[in-house]
Each structure stands twice: as structure tokens, then as C-alpha cells.
Short mmCIF file of C-alpha atoms in Angstrom, two decimals:
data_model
loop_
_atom_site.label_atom_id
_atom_site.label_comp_id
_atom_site.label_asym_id
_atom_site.label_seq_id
_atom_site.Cartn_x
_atom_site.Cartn_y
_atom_site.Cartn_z
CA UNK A 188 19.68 -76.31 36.16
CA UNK A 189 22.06 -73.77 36.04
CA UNK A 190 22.66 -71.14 33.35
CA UNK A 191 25.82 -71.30 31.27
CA UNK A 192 26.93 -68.48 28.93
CA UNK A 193 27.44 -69.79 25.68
CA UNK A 194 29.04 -68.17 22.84
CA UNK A 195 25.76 -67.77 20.28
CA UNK A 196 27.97 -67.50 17.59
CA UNK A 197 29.56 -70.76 18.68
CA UNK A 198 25.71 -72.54 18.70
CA UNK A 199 25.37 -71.17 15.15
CA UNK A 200 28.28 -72.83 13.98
CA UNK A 201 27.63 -76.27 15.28
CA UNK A 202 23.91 -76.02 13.91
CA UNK A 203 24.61 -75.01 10.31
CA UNK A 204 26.51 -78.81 10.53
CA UNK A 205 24.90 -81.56 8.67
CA UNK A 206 23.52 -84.14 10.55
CA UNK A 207 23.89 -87.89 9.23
CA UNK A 208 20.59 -89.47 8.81
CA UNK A 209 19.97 -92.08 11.07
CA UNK A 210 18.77 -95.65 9.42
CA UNK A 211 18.50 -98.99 11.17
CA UNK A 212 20.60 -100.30 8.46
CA UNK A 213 23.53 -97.37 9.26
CA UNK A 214 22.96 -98.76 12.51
CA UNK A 215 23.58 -102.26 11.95
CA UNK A 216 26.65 -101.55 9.59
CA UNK A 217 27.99 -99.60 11.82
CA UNK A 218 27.56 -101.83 15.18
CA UNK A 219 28.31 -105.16 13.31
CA UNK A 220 31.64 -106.37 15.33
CA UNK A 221 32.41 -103.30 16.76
CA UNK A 222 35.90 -103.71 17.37
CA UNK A 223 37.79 -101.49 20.43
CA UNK A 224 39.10 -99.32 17.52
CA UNK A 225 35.03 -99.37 15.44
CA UNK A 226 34.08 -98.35 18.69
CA UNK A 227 36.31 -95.47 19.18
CA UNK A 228 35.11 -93.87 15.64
CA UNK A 229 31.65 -94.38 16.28
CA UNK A 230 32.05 -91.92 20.19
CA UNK A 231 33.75 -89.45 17.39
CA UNK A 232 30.48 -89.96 15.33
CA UNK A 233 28.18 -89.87 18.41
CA UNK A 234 29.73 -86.33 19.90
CA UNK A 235 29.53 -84.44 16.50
CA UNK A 236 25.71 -85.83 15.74
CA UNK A 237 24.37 -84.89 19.36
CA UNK A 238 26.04 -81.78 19.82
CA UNK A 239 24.91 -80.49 16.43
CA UNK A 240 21.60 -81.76 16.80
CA UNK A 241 21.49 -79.78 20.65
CA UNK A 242 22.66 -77.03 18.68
CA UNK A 243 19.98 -77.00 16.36
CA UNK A 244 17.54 -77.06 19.01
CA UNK A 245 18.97 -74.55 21.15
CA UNK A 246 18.40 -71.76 18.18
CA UNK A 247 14.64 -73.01 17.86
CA UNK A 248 14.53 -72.31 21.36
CA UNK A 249 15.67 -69.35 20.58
CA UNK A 250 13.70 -68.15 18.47
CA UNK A 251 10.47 -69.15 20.32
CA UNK A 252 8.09 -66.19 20.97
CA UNK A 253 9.01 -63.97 23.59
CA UNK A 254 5.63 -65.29 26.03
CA UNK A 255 7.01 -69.16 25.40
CA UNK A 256 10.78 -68.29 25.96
CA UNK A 257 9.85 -66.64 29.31
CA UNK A 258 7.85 -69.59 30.76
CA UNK A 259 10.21 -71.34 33.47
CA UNK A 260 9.57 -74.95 32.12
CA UNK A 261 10.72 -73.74 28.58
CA UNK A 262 13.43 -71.98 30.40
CA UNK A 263 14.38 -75.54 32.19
CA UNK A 264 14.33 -77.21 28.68
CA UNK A 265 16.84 -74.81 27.29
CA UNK A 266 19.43 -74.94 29.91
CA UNK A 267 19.68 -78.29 30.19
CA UNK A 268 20.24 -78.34 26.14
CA UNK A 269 22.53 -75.91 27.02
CA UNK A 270 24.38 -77.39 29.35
CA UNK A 271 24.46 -80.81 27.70
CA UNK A 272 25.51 -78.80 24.47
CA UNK A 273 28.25 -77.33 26.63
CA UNK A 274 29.85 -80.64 28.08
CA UNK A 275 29.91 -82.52 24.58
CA UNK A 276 31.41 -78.62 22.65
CA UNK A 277 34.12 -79.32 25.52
CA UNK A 278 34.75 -82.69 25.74
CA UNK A 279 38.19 -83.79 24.49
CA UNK A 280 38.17 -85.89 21.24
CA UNK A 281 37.82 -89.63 21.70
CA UNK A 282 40.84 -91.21 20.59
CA UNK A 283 41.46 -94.73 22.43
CA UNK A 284 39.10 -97.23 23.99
CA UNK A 285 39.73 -96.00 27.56
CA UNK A 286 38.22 -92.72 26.48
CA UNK A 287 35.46 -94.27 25.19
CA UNK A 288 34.83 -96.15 27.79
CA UNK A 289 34.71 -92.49 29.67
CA UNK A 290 32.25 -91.20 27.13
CA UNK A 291 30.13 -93.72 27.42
CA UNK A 292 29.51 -92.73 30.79
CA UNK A 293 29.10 -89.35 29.97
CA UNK A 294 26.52 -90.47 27.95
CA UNK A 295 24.28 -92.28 30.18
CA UNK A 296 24.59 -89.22 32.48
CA UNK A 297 22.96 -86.98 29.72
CA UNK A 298 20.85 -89.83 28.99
CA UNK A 299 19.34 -90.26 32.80
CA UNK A 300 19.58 -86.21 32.62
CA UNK A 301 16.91 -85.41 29.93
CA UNK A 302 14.35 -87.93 30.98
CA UNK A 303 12.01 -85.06 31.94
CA UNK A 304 12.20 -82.90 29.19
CA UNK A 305 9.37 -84.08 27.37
CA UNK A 306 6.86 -83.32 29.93
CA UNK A 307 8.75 -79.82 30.90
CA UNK A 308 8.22 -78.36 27.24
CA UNK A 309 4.64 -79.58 27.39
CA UNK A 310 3.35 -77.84 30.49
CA UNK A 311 5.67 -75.07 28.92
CA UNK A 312 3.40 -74.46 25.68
CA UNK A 313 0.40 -75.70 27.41
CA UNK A 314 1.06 -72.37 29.82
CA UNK A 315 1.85 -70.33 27.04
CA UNK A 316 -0.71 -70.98 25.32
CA UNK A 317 -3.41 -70.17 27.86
CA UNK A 318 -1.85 -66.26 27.45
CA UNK A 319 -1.97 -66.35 24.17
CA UNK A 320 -4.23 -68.32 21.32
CA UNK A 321 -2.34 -71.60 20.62
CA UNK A 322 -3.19 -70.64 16.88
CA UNK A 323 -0.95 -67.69 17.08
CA UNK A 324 1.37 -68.88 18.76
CA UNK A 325 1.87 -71.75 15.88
CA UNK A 326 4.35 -73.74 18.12
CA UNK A 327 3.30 -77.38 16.19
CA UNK A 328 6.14 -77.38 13.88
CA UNK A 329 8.26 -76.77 16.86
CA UNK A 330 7.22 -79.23 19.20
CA UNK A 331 7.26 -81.68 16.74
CA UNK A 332 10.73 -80.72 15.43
CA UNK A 333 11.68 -81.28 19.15
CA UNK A 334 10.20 -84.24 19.65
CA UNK A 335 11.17 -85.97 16.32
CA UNK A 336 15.17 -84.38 17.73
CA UNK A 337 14.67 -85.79 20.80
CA UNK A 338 14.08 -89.60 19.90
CA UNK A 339 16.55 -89.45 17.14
CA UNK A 340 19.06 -88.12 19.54
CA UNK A 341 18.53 -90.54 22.29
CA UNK A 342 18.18 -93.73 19.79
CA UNK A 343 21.91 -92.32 19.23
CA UNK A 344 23.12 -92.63 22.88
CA UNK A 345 20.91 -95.18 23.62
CA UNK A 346 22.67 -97.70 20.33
CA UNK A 347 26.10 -96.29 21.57
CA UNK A 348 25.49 -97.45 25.37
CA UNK A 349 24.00 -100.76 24.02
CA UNK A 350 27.09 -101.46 21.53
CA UNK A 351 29.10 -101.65 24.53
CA UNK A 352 27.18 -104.14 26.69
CA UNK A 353 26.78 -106.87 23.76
CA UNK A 354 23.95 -109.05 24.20
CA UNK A 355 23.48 -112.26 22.42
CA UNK A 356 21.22 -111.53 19.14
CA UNK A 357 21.72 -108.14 19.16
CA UNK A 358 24.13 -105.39 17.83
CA UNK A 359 23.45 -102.29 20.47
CA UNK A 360 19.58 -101.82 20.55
CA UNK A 361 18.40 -103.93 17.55
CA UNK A 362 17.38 -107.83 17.61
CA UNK A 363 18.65 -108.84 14.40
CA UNK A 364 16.05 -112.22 15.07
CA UNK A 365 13.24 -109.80 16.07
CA UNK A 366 9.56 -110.39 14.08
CA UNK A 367 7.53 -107.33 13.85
CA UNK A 368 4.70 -109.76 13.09
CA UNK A 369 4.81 -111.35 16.08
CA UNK A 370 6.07 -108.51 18.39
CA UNK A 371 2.31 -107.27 17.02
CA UNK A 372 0.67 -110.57 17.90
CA UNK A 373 2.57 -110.00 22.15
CA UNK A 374 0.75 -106.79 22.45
CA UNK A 375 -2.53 -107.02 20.41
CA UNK A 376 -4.25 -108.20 23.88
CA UNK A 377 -2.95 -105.59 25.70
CA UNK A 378 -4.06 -102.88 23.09
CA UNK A 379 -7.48 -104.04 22.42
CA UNK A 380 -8.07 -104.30 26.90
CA UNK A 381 -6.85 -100.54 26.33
CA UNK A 382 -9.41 -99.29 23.25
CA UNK A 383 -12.73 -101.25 24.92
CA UNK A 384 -11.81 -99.52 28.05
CA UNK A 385 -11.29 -95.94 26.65
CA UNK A 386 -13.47 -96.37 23.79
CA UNK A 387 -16.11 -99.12 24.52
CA UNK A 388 -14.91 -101.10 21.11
CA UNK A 389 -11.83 -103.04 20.21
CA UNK A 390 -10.46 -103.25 16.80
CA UNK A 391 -10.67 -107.03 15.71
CA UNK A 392 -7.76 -110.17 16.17
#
């Protein structure tokens, strides 16, 4: 990935943003008959809460020690944030469905982009951390700051994307007629073949 100069001052702004906190029940509200102009608000919505959240991430990165910012799958990490920061900072606001229908796109790029970021940043602190003491370097917070970013951020473009290919019993990602009980019950088998195979038990039915 290429780098892109960014202003840092411009980063700083973004990140000192709130963030909305992201519920299944905002998300259900929100998607419930998601009309052309619903739709429309919510690509506003989903620009401002990525690129903050990028933002955010991008001054962690930061602020990593100098032997983790230096390691070229850390490096990778941040400029793709960067650049994805860059394209949403830049993109024009949504204001009619055709745009949306543009961002959308957009997003599934970004999407389809980032799919390898988890295992980039960790080889990247598994490397640093055979230079220096992974106790020293104290990168858990991080990671899992990253991590927890990462999921929230891609449940956001992953609920847009959905909201706009309606499926029966849904509203974007979420089965309103789904059972947790018995989503449990479809992969109990599965997870007890994979504990008496690793572990030599299996926790009971």
C-alpha cells in the first residue's frame, strides 16, 4: 500500500469525535424500513463513525513504540488505515440515493480491502516482540483496542451493505426470527468434535 501524507492535525480532529455506540437495538431502529431517504442518513452516519473510528486508530498507531512502528507489517496496517481514512475524510457528503448507492460500493471496496489486517498486526507484534520483552512492550491494551475497533467498524459496513440487499427476515445483518438457543444446539456437534480432538474431552450435550 502506498503512503499518503496526511495532515496529523487533521487525524487529531476527527479522533477527538465521539463515536455513537453501536447496539443491536440502534441497529434494528435504524434499519427498520429503510426508506431511499433512511438510507441516505444512515451513509451520512456510516462515513462520520468509520472515519473517526480510523482516526482513532491511526494515533494509537502512532504512538506505538518506536521497535513496533518500524516493523513492515505494522507499517502495512497503518497505511491502509491511512488510506481508507483518506478516501472517507474526502469523500463528498451523501445527499441522494444515487450517492448512496456509490458509497455503498465504496464500502465493500474497504471492506474486501482490510480482510488481512488482522493477521498483518499479529506477525507485526509477534516480531516485535521477539526484540524486545512482550512485557515491556505492553502492546495488550492495544491490540485489543484494535481488535474490539476493527469488528465494531466492519459490523458498521457490513449492516450498511446488508440494508441495501434486503433479505426476507432480516433488516441488514440481523435475523429478527433468529434463536440463540438453537443456533447453540446447530453447532454444539461441531464444537465438542473440535475440544475431544484438541483436548481429548468434550464438554457435555
Amino acid at each position: 500500500v502506498g503512503a499518503i501524507q496526511l495532515d496529523d492535525g487533521l487525524v487529531q480532529r476527527w479522533a477527538e469525535q465521539p463515536i455513537d455506540r453501536l447496539t443491536i437495538t440502534r441497529m434494528l431502529a435504524s434499519g427498520e424500513n429503510a426508506t431511499a431517504e433512511k438510507l441516505v442518513v444512515i451513509a451520512q452516519h456510516v462515513q462520520k463513525e468509520l472515519t473517526v473510528r480510523l482516526a482513532r486508530r491511526l494515533l494509537d498507531l502512532q504512538t506505538l513504540p518506536y521497535v513496533v512502528v518500524i516493523n513492515p507489517n505494522i507499517q502495512r496496517v497503518f497505511a491502509l488505515y491511512e488510506k481508507a481514512f483518506a478516501t472517507l475524510v474526502n469523500y463528498p457528503k451523501v445527499v441522494n440515493i444515487s450517492q448512496d448507492w456509490e458509497f455503498v460500493e465504496l464500502v465493500k471496496t474497504l471492506v474486501a480491502e482490510g480482510v488481512e489486517v488482522v493477521p498483518w498486526l499479529a506477525k507485526g507484534v509477534k516480531e516485535a516482540s521477539r526484540k524486545v520483552p512482550a512485557s515491556q512492550l505492553n502492546l495488550n491494551r492495544f491490540v485489543s483496542d484494535m481488535i474490539m475497533s476493527r469488528i465494531s467498524r466492519r459490523v458498521i459496513a457490513e449492516q450498511f451493505i446488508a440494508l441495501h440487499e434486503q433479505r426476507e427476515g432480516y433488516i441488514g445483518v440481523i435475523c429478527r426470527e433468529m434463536s440463540p438457543a438453537a443456533a447453540v444446539r446447530r453447532v454444539a456437534p461441531e464444537a465438542q468434535a473440535v475440544c475431544q480432538q484438541a483436548y481429548g474431552v468434550q464438554p457435555p450435550e
